[in-house]
XYZ file of C-alpha atoms in Angstrom:
66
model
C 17.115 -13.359 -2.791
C 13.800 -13.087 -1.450
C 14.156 -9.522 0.499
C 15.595 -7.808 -2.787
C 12.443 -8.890 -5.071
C 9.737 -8.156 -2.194
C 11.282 -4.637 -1.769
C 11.581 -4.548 -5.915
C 8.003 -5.272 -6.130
C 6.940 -2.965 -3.485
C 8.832 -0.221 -4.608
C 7.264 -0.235 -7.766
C 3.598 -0.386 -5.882
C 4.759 2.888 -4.048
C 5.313 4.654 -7.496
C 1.756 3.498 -8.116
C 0.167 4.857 -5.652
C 2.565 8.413 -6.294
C 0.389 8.477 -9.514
C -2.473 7.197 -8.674
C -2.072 10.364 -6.037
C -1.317 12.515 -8.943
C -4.426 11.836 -10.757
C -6.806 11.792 -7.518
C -7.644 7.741 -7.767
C -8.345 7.121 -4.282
C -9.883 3.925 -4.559
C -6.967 2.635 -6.860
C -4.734 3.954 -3.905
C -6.742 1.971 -1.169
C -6.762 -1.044 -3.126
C -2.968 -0.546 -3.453
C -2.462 0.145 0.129
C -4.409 -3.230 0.985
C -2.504 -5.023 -1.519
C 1.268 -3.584 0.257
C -0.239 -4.081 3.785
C -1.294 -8.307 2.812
C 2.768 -8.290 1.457
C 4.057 -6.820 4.417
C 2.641 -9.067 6.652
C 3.774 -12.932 6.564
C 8.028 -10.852 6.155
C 7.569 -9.310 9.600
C 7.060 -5.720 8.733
C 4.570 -5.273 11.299
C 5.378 -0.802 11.734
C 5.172 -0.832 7.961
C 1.788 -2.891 7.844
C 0.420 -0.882 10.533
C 1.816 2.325 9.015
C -0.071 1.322 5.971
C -3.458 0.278 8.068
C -3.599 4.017 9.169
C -3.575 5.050 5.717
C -6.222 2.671 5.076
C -8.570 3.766 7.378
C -7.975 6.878 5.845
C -8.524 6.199 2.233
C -11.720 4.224 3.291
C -13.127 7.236 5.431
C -12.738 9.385 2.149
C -14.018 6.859 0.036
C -17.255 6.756 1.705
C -20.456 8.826 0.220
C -21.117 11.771 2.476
């Protein structure tokens, strides 16, 4: 029971992000991204959370003031 919900939930955080993309919200996408990454975590999806870390450091970098 627990697998199908966490993937549930996340799934619907992905299709966040997919329009927070849409609309250019980068800082609504890196607050996403952090949330996913902390969910990952304590289930053992260590490629997925560092997948997501990557795209973190990203999102930060572009976040920053130049």
């Amino acid at each position: 029971d627990l697998i199908p919900s966490f993937l549930e939930r996340r799934r619907q955080e992905i299709l966040k992000i997919e329009e927070a993309l849409e609309t250019g919200d980068r800082e609504y996408i890196s607050q996403l991204a952090h949330t996913l990454k902390g969910f990952c975590r304590p289930y053992g999806f260590l490629d997925l959370v560092l997948m997501i870390r990557r795209r973190e450091v990203i999102l930060t970098s572009m976040l920053k003031p130049i």
